[in-house]
PDB file of N, CA, C and O in Angstrom:
ATOM      1  N   MET A   1       5.286   2.267 -19.078  1.00 80.00           N
ATOM      2  CA  MET A   1       3.969   1.843 -18.635  1.00 80.00           C
ATOM      3  C   MET A   1       3.915   1.903 -17.108  1.00 80.00           C
ATOM      4  O   MET A   1       4.866   1.537 -16.424  1.00 80.00           O
ATOM      5  N   SER A   2       2.819   2.372 -16.570  1.00 89.00           N
ATOM      6  CA  SER A   2       2.670   2.407 -15.122  1.00 89.00           C
ATOM      7  C   SER A   2       1.414   1.654 -14.713  1.00 89.00           C
ATOM      8  O   SER A   2       0.510   1.450 -15.518  1.00 89.00           O
ATOM      9  N   VAL A   3       1.402   1.244 -13.456  1.00 93.00           N
ATOM     10  CA  VAL A   3       0.278   0.505 -12.885  1.00 93.00           C
ATOM     11  C   VAL A   3      -0.053   1.172 -11.556  1.00 93.00           C
ATOM     12  O   VAL A   3       0.838   1.599 -10.823  1.00 93.00           O
ATOM     13  N   LYS A   4      -1.325   1.253 -11.223  1.00 96.00           N
ATOM     14  CA  LYS A   4      -1.749   1.833  -9.949  1.00 96.00           C
ATOM     15  C   LYS A   4      -2.262   0.734  -9.030  1.00 96.00           C
ATOM     16  O   LYS A   4      -3.208   0.028  -9.369  1.00 96.00           O
ATOM     17  N   TYR A   5      -1.614   0.597  -7.884  1.00 98.00           N
ATOM     18  CA  TYR A   5      -2.056  -0.346  -6.869  1.00 98.00           C
ATOM     19  C   TYR A   5      -2.741   0.417  -5.732  1.00 98.00           C
ATOM     20  O   TYR A   5      -2.315   1.519  -5.369  1.00 98.00           O
ATOM     21  N   THR A   6      -3.771  -0.168  -5.170  1.00 98.00           N
ATOM     22  CA  THR A   6      -4.425   0.403  -3.997  1.00 98.00           C
ATOM     23  C   THR A   6      -3.510   0.221  -2.798  1.00 98.00           C
ATOM     24  O   THR A   6      -2.971  -0.868  -2.571  1.00 98.00           O
ATOM     25  N   VAL A   7      -3.332   1.286  -2.044  1.00 98.00           N
ATOM     26  CA  VAL A   7      -2.500   1.273  -0.841  1.00 98.00           C
ATOM     27  C   VAL A   7      -3.389   1.645   0.337  1.00 98.00           C
ATOM     28  O   VAL A   7      -4.117   2.634   0.273  1.00 98.00           O
ATOM     29  N   VAL A   8      -3.333   0.853   1.398  1.00 97.00           N
ATOM     30  CA  VAL A   8      -4.077   1.141   2.621  1.00 97.00           C
ATOM     31  C   VAL A   8      -3.094   1.752   3.618  1.00 97.00           C
ATOM     32  O   VAL A   8      -2.033   1.182   3.874  1.00 97.00           O
ATOM     33  N   ILE A   9      -3.462   2.923   4.136  1.00 98.00           N
ATOM     34  CA  ILE A   9      -2.612   3.609   5.107  1.00 98.00           C
ATOM     35  C   ILE A   9      -3.362   3.665   6.430  1.00 98.00           C
ATOM     36  O   ILE A   9      -4.518   4.074   6.469  1.00 98.00           O
ATOM     37  N   GLU A  10      -2.677   3.246   7.481  1.00 97.00           N
ATOM     38  CA  GLU A  10      -3.282   3.250   8.811  1.00 97.00           C
ATOM     39  C   GLU A  10      -2.438   4.103   9.750  1.00 97.00           C
ATOM     40  O   GLU A  10      -1.210   4.036   9.715  1.00 97.00           O
ATOM     41  N   LYS A  11      -3.100   4.891  10.586  1.00 97.00           N
ATOM     42  CA  LYS A  11      -2.423   5.718  11.580  1.00 97.00           C
ATOM     43  C   LYS A  11      -2.342   4.946  12.881  1.00 97.00           C
ATOM     44  O   LYS A  11      -3.325   4.379  13.346  1.00 97.00           O
ATOM     45  N   SER A  12      -1.156   4.907  13.465  1.00 95.00           N
ATOM     46  CA  SER A  12      -0.998   4.325  14.793  1.00 95.00           C
ATOM     47  C   SER A  12      -0.580   5.458  15.731  1.00 95.00           C
ATOM     48  O   SER A  12      -0.354   6.580  15.276  1.00 95.00           O
ATOM     49  N   PRO A  13      -0.469   5.206  17.008  1.00 95.00           N
ATOM     50  CA  PRO A  13      -0.115   6.290  17.930  1.00 95.00           C
ATOM     51  C   PRO A  13       1.214   6.985  17.602  1.00 95.00           C
ATOM     52  O   PRO A  13       1.359   8.172  17.840  1.00 95.00           O
ATOM     53  N   ASN A  14       2.170   6.254  17.040  1.00 95.00           N
ATOM     54  CA  ASN A  14       3.508   6.821  16.834  1.00 95.00           C
ATOM     55  C   ASN A  14       3.933   6.993  15.379  1.00 95.00           C
ATOM     56  O   ASN A  14       4.969   7.592  15.121  1.00 95.00           O
ATOM     57  N   ASN A  15       3.210   6.408  14.433  1.00 97.00           N
ATOM     58  CA  ASN A  15       3.621   6.493  13.031  1.00 97.00           C
ATOM     59  C   ASN A  15       2.461   6.097  12.125  1.00 97.00           C
ATOM     60  O   ASN A  15       1.328   5.976  12.560  1.00 97.00           O
ATOM     61  N   TYR A  16       2.784   5.913  10.871  1.00 98.00           N
ATOM     62  CA  TYR A  16       1.831   5.426   9.877  1.00 98.00           C
ATOM     63  C   TYR A  16       2.353   4.113   9.325  1.00 98.00           C
ATOM     64  O   TYR A  16       3.567   3.891   9.263  1.00 98.00           O
ATOM     65  N   ALA A  17       1.447   3.254   8.896  1.00 98.00           N
ATOM     66  CA  ALA A  17       1.811   2.001   8.254  1.00 98.00           C
ATOM     67  C   ALA A  17       0.993   1.860   6.986  1.00 98.00           C
ATOM     68  O   ALA A  17      -0.146   2.337   6.917  1.00 98.00           O
ATOM     69  N   ALA A  18       1.568   1.231   5.981  1.00 98.00           N
ATOM     70  CA  ALA A  18       0.868   1.043   4.720  1.00 98.00           C
ATOM     71  C   ALA A  18       1.075  -0.382   4.230  1.00 98.00           C
ATOM     72  O   ALA A  18       2.112  -1.000   4.494  1.00 98.00           O
ATOM     73  N   TYR A  19       0.072  -0.885   3.504  1.00 98.00           N
ATOM     74  CA  TYR A  19       0.202  -2.180   2.860  1.00 98.00           C
ATOM     75  C   TYR A  19      -0.567  -2.173   1.545  1.00 98.00           C
ATOM     76  O   TYR A  19      -1.418  -1.310   1.314  1.00 98.00           O
ATOM     77  N   VAL A  20      -0.251  -3.147   0.696  1.00 98.00           N
ATOM     78  CA  VAL A  20      -0.847  -3.246  -0.630  1.00 98.00           C
ATOM     79  C   VAL A  20      -1.613  -4.565  -0.694  1.00 98.00           C
ATOM     80  O   VAL A  20      -0.992  -5.631  -0.721  1.00 98.00           O
ATOM     81  N   PRO A  21      -2.944  -4.521  -0.704  1.00 98.00           N
ATOM     82  CA  PRO A  21      -3.721  -5.764  -0.700  1.00 98.00           C
ATOM     83  C   PRO A  21      -3.385  -6.715  -1.847  1.00 98.00           C
ATOM     84  O   PRO A  21      -3.431  -7.937  -1.661  1.00 98.00           O
ATOM     85  N   ASP A  22      -3.030  -6.192  -3.000  1.00 98.00           N
ATOM     86  CA  ASP A  22      -2.727  -7.045  -4.150  1.00 98.00           C
ATOM     87  C   ASP A  22      -1.313  -7.620  -4.129  1.00 98.00           C
ATOM     88  O   ASP A  22      -0.983  -8.472  -4.964  1.00 98.00           O
ATOM     89  N   LEU A  23      -0.480  -7.152  -3.200  1.00 97.00           N
ATOM     90  CA  LEU A  23       0.903  -7.628  -3.109  1.00 97.00           C
ATOM     91  C   LEU A  23       1.169  -8.075  -1.670  1.00 97.00           C
ATOM     92  O   LEU A  23       1.772  -7.337  -0.878  1.00 97.00           O
ATOM     93  N   PRO A  24       0.732  -9.261  -1.305  1.00 95.00           N
ATOM     94  CA  PRO A  24       0.912  -9.737   0.075  1.00 95.00           C
ATOM     95  C   PRO A  24       2.367  -9.616   0.530  1.00 95.00           C
ATOM     96  O   PRO A  24       3.293  -9.969  -0.202  1.00 95.00           O
ATOM     97  N   GLY A  25       2.540  -9.074   1.719  1.00 96.00           N
ATOM     98  CA  GLY A  25       3.871  -8.904   2.283  1.00 96.00           C
ATOM     99  C   GLY A  25       4.518  -7.581   1.926  1.00 96.00           C
ATOM    100  O   GLY A  25       5.587  -7.258   2.437  1.00 96.00           O
ATOM    101  N   CYS A  26       3.902  -6.802   1.073  1.00 97.00           N
ATOM    102  CA  CYS A  26       4.445  -5.505   0.677  1.00 97.00           C
ATOM    103  C   CYS A  26       3.932  -4.459   1.661  1.00 97.00           C
ATOM    104  O   CYS A  26       2.769  -4.063   1.610  1.00 97.00           O
ATOM    105  N   VAL A  27       4.805  -4.033   2.573  1.00 98.00           N
ATOM    106  CA  VAL A  27       4.428  -3.122   3.645  1.00 98.00           C
ATOM    107  C   VAL A  27       5.496  -2.043   3.824  1.00 98.00           C
ATOM    108  O   VAL A  27       6.631  -2.206   3.384  1.00 98.00           O
ATOM    109  N   ALA A  28       5.119  -0.963   4.484  1.00 98.00           N
ATOM    110  CA  ALA A  28       6.068   0.100   4.802  1.00 98.00           C
ATOM    111  C   ALA A  28       5.528   0.905   5.974  1.00 98.00           C
ATOM    112  O   ALA A  28       4.326   0.891   6.252  1.00 98.00           O
ATOM    113  N   THR A  29       6.427   1.610   6.640  1.00 98.00           N
ATOM    114  CA  THR A  29       6.033   2.509   7.718  1.00 98.00           C
ATOM    115  C   THR A  29       6.765   3.837   7.553  1.00 98.00           C
ATOM    116  O   THR A  29       7.777   3.917   6.849  1.00 98.00           O
ATOM    117  N   GLY A  30       6.258   4.856   8.219  1.00 98.00           N
ATOM    118  CA  GLY A  30       6.900   6.159   8.196  1.00 98.00           C
ATOM    119  C   GLY A  30       6.379   7.038   9.308  1.00 98.00           C
ATOM    120  O   GLY A  30       5.327   6.760   9.891  1.00 98.00           O
ATOM    121  N   ARG A  31       7.124   8.104   9.595  1.00 98.00           N
ATOM    122  CA  ARG A  31       6.705   9.028  10.651  1.00 98.00           C
ATOM    123  C   ARG A  31       5.524   9.886  10.223  1.00 98.00           C
ATOM    124  O   ARG A  31       4.727  10.293  11.046  1.00 98.00           O
ATOM    125  N   THR A  32       5.437  10.178   8.906  1.00 97.00           N
ATOM    126  CA  THR A  32       4.336  10.988   8.382  1.00 97.00           C
ATOM    127  C   THR A  32       3.644  10.224   7.268  1.00 97.00           C
ATOM    128  O   THR A  32       4.183   9.246   6.732  1.00 97.00           O
ATOM    129  N   ARG A  33       2.468  10.700   6.897  1.00 97.00           N
ATOM    130  CA  ARG A  33       1.739  10.083   5.782  1.00 97.00           C
ATOM    131  C   ARG A  33       2.570  10.175   4.493  1.00 97.00           C
ATOM    132  O   ARG A  33       2.664   9.209   3.743  1.00 97.00           O
ATOM    133  N   GLU A  34       3.171  11.336   4.257  1.00 97.00           N
ATOM    134  CA  GLU A  34       3.964  11.544   3.048  1.00 97.00           C
ATOM    135  C   GLU A  34       5.172  10.610   3.008  1.00 97.00           C
ATOM    136  O   GLU A  34       5.491  10.029   1.972  1.00 97.00           O
ATOM    137  N   GLU A  35       5.858  10.487   4.145  1.00 98.00           N
ATOM    138  CA  GLU A  35       7.005   9.574   4.217  1.00 98.00           C
ATOM    139  C   GLU A  35       6.560   8.133   3.969  1.00 98.00           C
ATOM    140  O   GLU A  35       7.227   7.375   3.269  1.00 98.00           O
ATOM    141  N   THR A  36       5.421   7.767   4.524  1.00 98.00           N
ATOM    142  CA  THR A  36       4.907   6.413   4.356  1.00 98.00           C
ATOM    143  C   THR A  36       4.561   6.144   2.900  1.00 98.00           C
ATOM    144  O   THR A  36       4.852   5.063   2.370  1.00 98.00           O
ATOM    145  N   LEU A  37       3.970   7.113   2.213  1.00 98.00           N
ATOM    146  CA  LEU A  37       3.661   6.942   0.789  1.00 98.00           C
ATOM    147  C   LEU A  37       4.933   6.773  -0.034  1.00 98.00           C
ATOM    148  O   LEU A  37       4.993   5.937  -0.945  1.00 98.00           O
ATOM    149  N   ALA A  38       5.966   7.547   0.290  1.00 98.00           N
ATOM    150  CA  ALA A  38       7.239   7.404  -0.426  1.00 98.00           C
ATOM    151  C   ALA A  38       7.840   6.017  -0.168  1.00 98.00           C
ATOM    152  O   ALA A  38       8.346   5.363  -1.092  1.00 98.00           O
ATOM    153  N   GLU A  39       7.767   5.560   1.068  1.00 98.00           N
ATOM    154  CA  GLU A  39       8.326   4.249   1.424  1.00 98.00           C
ATOM    155  C   GLU A  39       7.552   3.111   0.761  1.00 98.00           C
ATOM    156  O   GLU A  39       8.149   2.147   0.292  1.00 98.00           O
ATOM    157  N   ILE A  40       6.222   3.204   0.704  1.00 98.00           N
ATOM    158  CA  ILE A  40       5.443   2.116   0.097  1.00 98.00           C
ATOM    159  C   ILE A  40       5.644   2.112  -1.411  1.00 98.00           C
ATOM    160  O   ILE A  40       5.665   1.054  -2.038  1.00 98.00           O
ATOM    161  N   ARG A  41       5.834   3.269  -2.015  1.00 98.00           N
ATOM    162  CA  ARG A  41       6.118   3.320  -3.457  1.00 98.00           C
ATOM    163  C   ARG A  41       7.420   2.558  -3.755  1.00 98.00           C
ATOM    164  O   ARG A  41       7.483   1.739  -4.661  1.00 98.00           O
ATOM    165  N   GLU A  42       8.435   2.813  -2.942  1.00 98.00           N
ATOM    166  CA  GLU A  42       9.703   2.103  -3.107  1.00 98.00           C
ATOM    167  C   GLU A  42       9.525   0.607  -2.846  1.00 98.00           C
ATOM    168  O   GLU A  42      10.075  -0.233  -3.563  1.00 98.00           O
ATOM    169  N   ALA A  43       8.743   0.262  -1.820  1.00 98.00           N
ATOM    170  CA  ALA A  43       8.504  -1.147  -1.500  1.00 98.00           C
ATOM    171  C   ALA A  43       7.806  -1.865  -2.656  1.00 98.00           C
ATOM    172  O   ALA A  43       8.137  -3.008  -2.985  1.00 98.00           O
ATOM    173  N   ILE A  44       6.845  -1.184  -3.290  1.00 98.00           N
ATOM    174  CA  ILE A  44       6.146  -1.786  -4.433  1.00 98.00           C
ATOM    175  C   ILE A  44       7.116  -2.024  -5.574  1.00 98.00           C
ATOM    176  O   ILE A  44       7.139  -3.106  -6.180  1.00 98.00           O
ATOM    177  N   GLU A  45       7.948  -1.034  -5.877  1.00 97.00           N
ATOM    178  CA  GLU A  45       8.927  -1.181  -6.962  1.00 97.00           C
ATOM    179  C   GLU A  45       9.861  -2.355  -6.693  1.00 97.00           C
ATOM    180  O   GLU A  45      10.130  -3.172  -7.584  1.00 97.00           O
ATOM    181  N   LEU A  46      10.371  -2.448  -5.463  1.00 97.00           N
ATOM    182  CA  LEU A  46      11.268  -3.554  -5.117  1.00 97.00           C
ATOM    183  C   LEU A  46      10.543  -4.901  -5.160  1.00 97.00           C
ATOM    184  O   LEU A  46      11.118  -5.907  -5.598  1.00 97.00           O
ATOM    185  N   HIS A  47       9.312  -4.923  -4.711  1.00 98.00           N
ATOM    186  CA  HIS A  47       8.514  -6.156  -4.723  1.00 98.00           C
ATOM    187  C   HIS A  47       8.326  -6.643  -6.163  1.00 98.00           C
ATOM    188  O   HIS A  47       8.535  -7.826  -6.462  1.00 98.00           O
ATOM    189  N   LEU A  48       7.956  -5.721  -7.053  1.00 97.00           N
ATOM    190  CA  LEU A  48       7.745  -6.088  -8.459  1.00 97.00           C
ATOM    191  C   LEU A  48       9.051  -6.522  -9.122  1.00 97.00           C
ATOM    192  O   LEU A  48       9.071  -7.475  -9.911  1.00 97.00           O
ATOM    193  N   GLU A  49      10.158  -5.844  -8.806  1.00 97.00           N
ATOM    194  CA  GLU A  49      11.466  -6.241  -9.339  1.00 97.00           C
ATOM    195  C   GLU A  49      11.823  -7.656  -8.904  1.00 97.00           C
ATOM    196  O   GLU A  49      12.337  -8.452  -9.690  1.00 97.00           O
ATOM    197  N   SER A  50      11.545  -7.972  -7.646  1.00 97.00           N
ATOM    198  CA  SER A  50      11.842  -9.306  -7.124  1.00 97.00           C
ATOM    199  C   SER A  50      11.009 -10.370  -7.830  1.00 97.00           C
ATOM    200  O   SER A  50      11.518 -11.437  -8.186  1.00 97.00           O
ATOM    201  N   LEU A  51       9.724 -10.082  -8.038  1.00 96.00           N
ATOM    202  CA  LEU A  51       8.880 -11.033  -8.755  1.00 96.00           C
ATOM    203  C   LEU A  51       9.431 -11.289 -10.156  1.00 96.00           C
ATOM    204  O   LEU A  51       9.539 -12.437 -10.596  1.00 96.00           O
ATOM    205  N   CYS A  52       9.792 -10.221 -10.835  1.00 95.00           N
ATOM    206  CA  CYS A  52      10.329 -10.328 -12.198  1.00 95.00           C
ATOM    207  C   CYS A  52      11.628 -11.138 -12.204  1.00 95.00           C
ATOM    208  O   CYS A  52      11.815 -12.014 -13.045  1.00 95.00           O
ATOM    209  N   LYS A  53      12.501 -10.850 -11.255  1.00 97.00           N
ATOM    210  CA  LYS A  53      13.794 -11.537 -11.166  1.00 97.00           C
ATOM    211  C   LYS A  53      13.610 -13.042 -10.980  1.00 97.00           C
ATOM    212  O   LYS A  53      14.397 -13.845 -11.474  1.00 97.00           O
ATOM    213  N   HIS A  54      12.545 -13.430 -10.285  1.00 97.00           N
ATOM    214  CA  HIS A  54      12.278 -14.840 -10.011  1.00 97.00           C
ATOM    215  C   HIS A  54      11.314 -15.470 -11.021  1.00 97.00           C
ATOM    216  O   HIS A  54      10.818 -16.582 -10.817  1.00 97.00           O
ATOM    217  N   GLY A  55      11.039 -14.742 -12.097  1.00 97.00           N
ATOM    218  CA  GLY A  55      10.203 -15.287 -13.162  1.00 97.00           C
ATOM    219  C   GLY A  55       8.730 -15.388 -12.827  1.00 97.00           C
ATOM    220  O   GLY A  55       7.994 -16.126 -13.477  1.00 97.00           O
ATOM    221  N   GLU A  56       8.304 -14.651 -11.822  1.00 96.00           N
ATOM    222  CA  GLU A  56       6.893 -14.682 -11.427  1.00 96.00           C
ATOM    223  C   GLU A  56       6.174 -13.467 -12.005  1.00 96.00           C
ATOM    224  O   GLU A  56       6.748 -12.375 -12.066  1.00 96.00           O
ATOM    225  N   PRO A  57       4.927 -13.627 -12.409  1.00 94.00           N
ATOM    226  CA  PRO A  57       4.188 -12.483 -12.964  1.00 94.00           C
ATOM    227  C   PRO A  57       3.788 -11.494 -11.869  1.00 94.00           C
ATOM    228  O   PRO A  57       3.523 -11.881 -10.729  1.00 94.00           O
ATOM    229  N   ALA A  58       3.738 -10.238 -12.225  1.00 94.00           N
ATOM    230  CA  ALA A  58       3.260  -9.211 -11.294  1.00 94.00           C
ATOM    231  C   ALA A  58       1.738  -9.276 -11.261  1.00 94.00           C
ATOM    232  O   ALA A  58       1.096  -9.268 -12.314  1.00 94.00           O
ATOM    233  N   PRO A  59       1.138  -9.371 -10.076  1.00 95.00           N
ATOM    234  CA  PRO A  59      -0.320  -9.406  -9.994  1.00 95.00           C
ATOM    235  C   PRO A  59      -0.930  -8.112 -10.543  1.00 95.00           C
ATOM    236  O   PRO A  59      -0.419  -7.022 -10.286  1.00 95.00           O
ATOM    237  N   GLN A  60      -1.974  -8.253 -11.293  1.00 95.00           N
ATOM    238  CA  GLN A  60      -2.690  -7.081 -11.784  1.00 95.00           C
ATOM    239  C   GLN A  60      -3.491  -6.490 -10.618  1.00 95.00           C
ATOM    240  O   GLN A  60      -4.018  -7.231  -9.783  1.00 95.00           O
ATOM    241  N   PRO A  61      -3.580  -5.182 -10.552  1.00 96.00           N
ATOM    242  CA  PRO A  61      -4.351  -4.557  -9.475  1.00 96.00           C
ATOM    243  C   PRO A  61      -5.812  -5.014  -9.506  1.00 96.00           C
ATOM    244  O   PRO A  61      -6.439  -5.013 -10.557  1.00 96.00           O
ATOM    245  N   GLN A  62      -6.315  -5.420  -8.366  1.00 97.00           N
ATOM    246  CA  GLN A  62      -7.701  -5.866  -8.227  1.00 97.00           C
ATOM    247  C   GLN A  62      -8.419  -5.102  -7.124  1.00 97.00           C
ATOM    248  O   GLN A  62      -9.611  -4.861  -7.222  1.00 97.00           O
ATOM    249  N   ALA A  63      -7.692  -4.776  -6.065  1.00 97.00           N
ATOM    250  CA  ALA A  63      -8.303  -4.145  -4.891  1.00 97.00           C
ATOM    251  C   ALA A  63      -8.707  -2.709  -5.196  1.00 97.00           C
ATOM    252  O   ALA A  63      -8.064  -2.018  -5.977  1.00 97.00           O
ATOM    253  N   THR A  64      -9.786  -2.295  -4.574  1.00 96.00           N
ATOM    254  CA  THR A  64     -10.229  -0.910  -4.629  1.00 96.00           C
ATOM    255  C   THR A  64     -10.558  -0.468  -3.206  1.00 96.00           C
ATOM    256  O   THR A  64     -10.666  -1.299  -2.311  1.00 96.00           O
ATOM    257  N   ALA A  65     -10.709   0.813  -3.024  1.00 94.00           N
ATOM    258  CA  ALA A  65     -11.059   1.328  -1.703  1.00 94.00           C
ATOM    259  C   ALA A  65     -12.066   2.455  -1.872  1.00 94.00           C
ATOM    260  O   ALA A  65     -12.106   3.120  -2.904  1.00 94.00           O
ATOM    261  N   ASP A  66     -12.869   2.646  -0.871  1.00 94.00           N
ATOM    262  CA  ASP A  66     -13.841   3.723  -0.862  1.00 94.00           C
ATOM    263  C   ASP A  66     -14.125   4.052   0.588  1.00 94.00           C
ATOM    264  O   ASP A  66     -13.599   3.405   1.500  1.00 94.00           O
ATOM    265  N   THR A  67     -14.928   5.050   0.808  1.00 93.00           N
ATOM    266  CA  THR A  67     -15.343   5.381   2.162  1.00 93.00           C
ATOM    267  C   THR A  67     -16.863   5.289   2.251  1.00 93.00           C
ATOM    268  O   THR A  67     -17.560   5.427   1.243  1.00 93.00           O
ATOM    269  N   VAL A  68     -17.359   5.021   3.442  1.00 94.00           N
ATOM    270  CA  VAL A  68     -18.791   4.918   3.697  1.00 94.00           C
ATOM    271  C   VAL A  68     -19.100   5.826   4.878  1.00 94.00           C
ATOM    272  O   VAL A  68     -18.459   5.734   5.927  1.00 94.00           O
ATOM    273  N   GLU A  69     -20.070   6.698   4.717  1.00 94.00           N
ATOM    274  CA  GLU A  69     -20.456   7.598   5.797  1.00 94.00           C
ATOM    275  C   GLU A  69     -21.604   6.990   6.591  1.00 94.00           C
ATOM    276  O   GLU A  69     -22.564   6.480   6.009  1.00 94.00           O
ATOM    277  N   VAL A  70     -21.464   7.019   7.902  1.00 91.00           N
ATOM    278  CA  VAL A  70     -22.516   6.543   8.798  1.00 91.00           C
ATOM    279  C   VAL A  70     -22.732   7.584   9.889  1.00 91.00           C
ATOM    280  O   VAL A  70     -21.863   8.407  10.139  1.00 91.00           O
ATOM    281  N   ALA A  71     -23.885   7.543  10.516  1.00 91.00           N
ATOM    282  CA  ALA A  71     -24.166   8.456  11.612  1.00 91.00           C
ATOM    283  C   ALA A  71     -23.287   8.107  12.800  1.00 91.00           C
ATOM    284  O   ALA A  71     -23.112   6.934  13.127  1.00 91.00           O
ATOM    285  N   ALA A  72     -22.724   9.108  13.437  1.00 88.00           N
ATOM    286  CA  ALA A  72     -21.882   8.885  14.610  1.00 88.00           C
ATOM    287  C   ALA A  72     -22.716   8.287  15.731  1.00 88.00           C
ATOM    288  O   ALA A  72     -23.869   8.649  15.941  1.00 88.00           O
ATOM    289  N   GLY A  73     -22.129   7.343  16.446  1.00 79.00           N
ATOM    290  CA  GLY A  73     -22.809   6.740  17.574  1.00 79.00           C
ATOM    291  C   GLY A  73     -23.845   5.694  17.206  1.00 79.00           C
ATOM    292  O   GLY A  73     -24.623   5.277  18.052  1.00 79.00           O
ATOM    293  N   THR A  74     -23.860   5.257  15.952  1.00 60.00           N
ATOM    294  CA  THR A  74     -24.808   4.242  15.537  1.00 60.00           C
ATOM    295  C   THR A  74     -24.423   2.912  16.176  1.00 60.00           C
ATOM    296  O   THR A  74     -23.283   2.477  16.043  1.00 60.00           O
ATOM    297  N   PRO A  75     -25.364   2.241  16.862  1.00 68.00           N
ATOM    298  CA  PRO A  75     -25.049   0.936  17.466  1.00 68.00           C
ATOM    299  C   PRO A  75     -24.691  -0.064  16.371  1.00 68.00           C
ATOM    300  O   PRO A  75     -25.253  -0.043  15.294  1.00 68.00           O
ATOM    301  N   GLY A  76     -23.695  -0.900  16.675  1.00 60.00           N
ATOM    302  CA  GLY A  76     -23.161  -1.835  15.695  1.00 60.00           C
ATOM    303  C   GLY A  76     -24.021  -2.970  15.423  1.00 60.00           C
ATOM    304  O   GLY A  76     -23.943  -3.745  14.605  1.00 60.00           O
TER     305      GLY A  76
END
């Protein structure tokens, strides 16, 4: 059985960072987007294993993500 969690990836000047809104504290970084995705996948697996080991339930995925298009230069 597999579960899909929403992952947020952010670009910084020197690398990428990712976090999982449904799993507080589950984060990863990498030099590339692909490396960051591989690292966050491993982080999620380890996070879920730790929850299981401590008798805690794995949170069901709740977060979603989408994009919204706006006109460039629109005053806030």
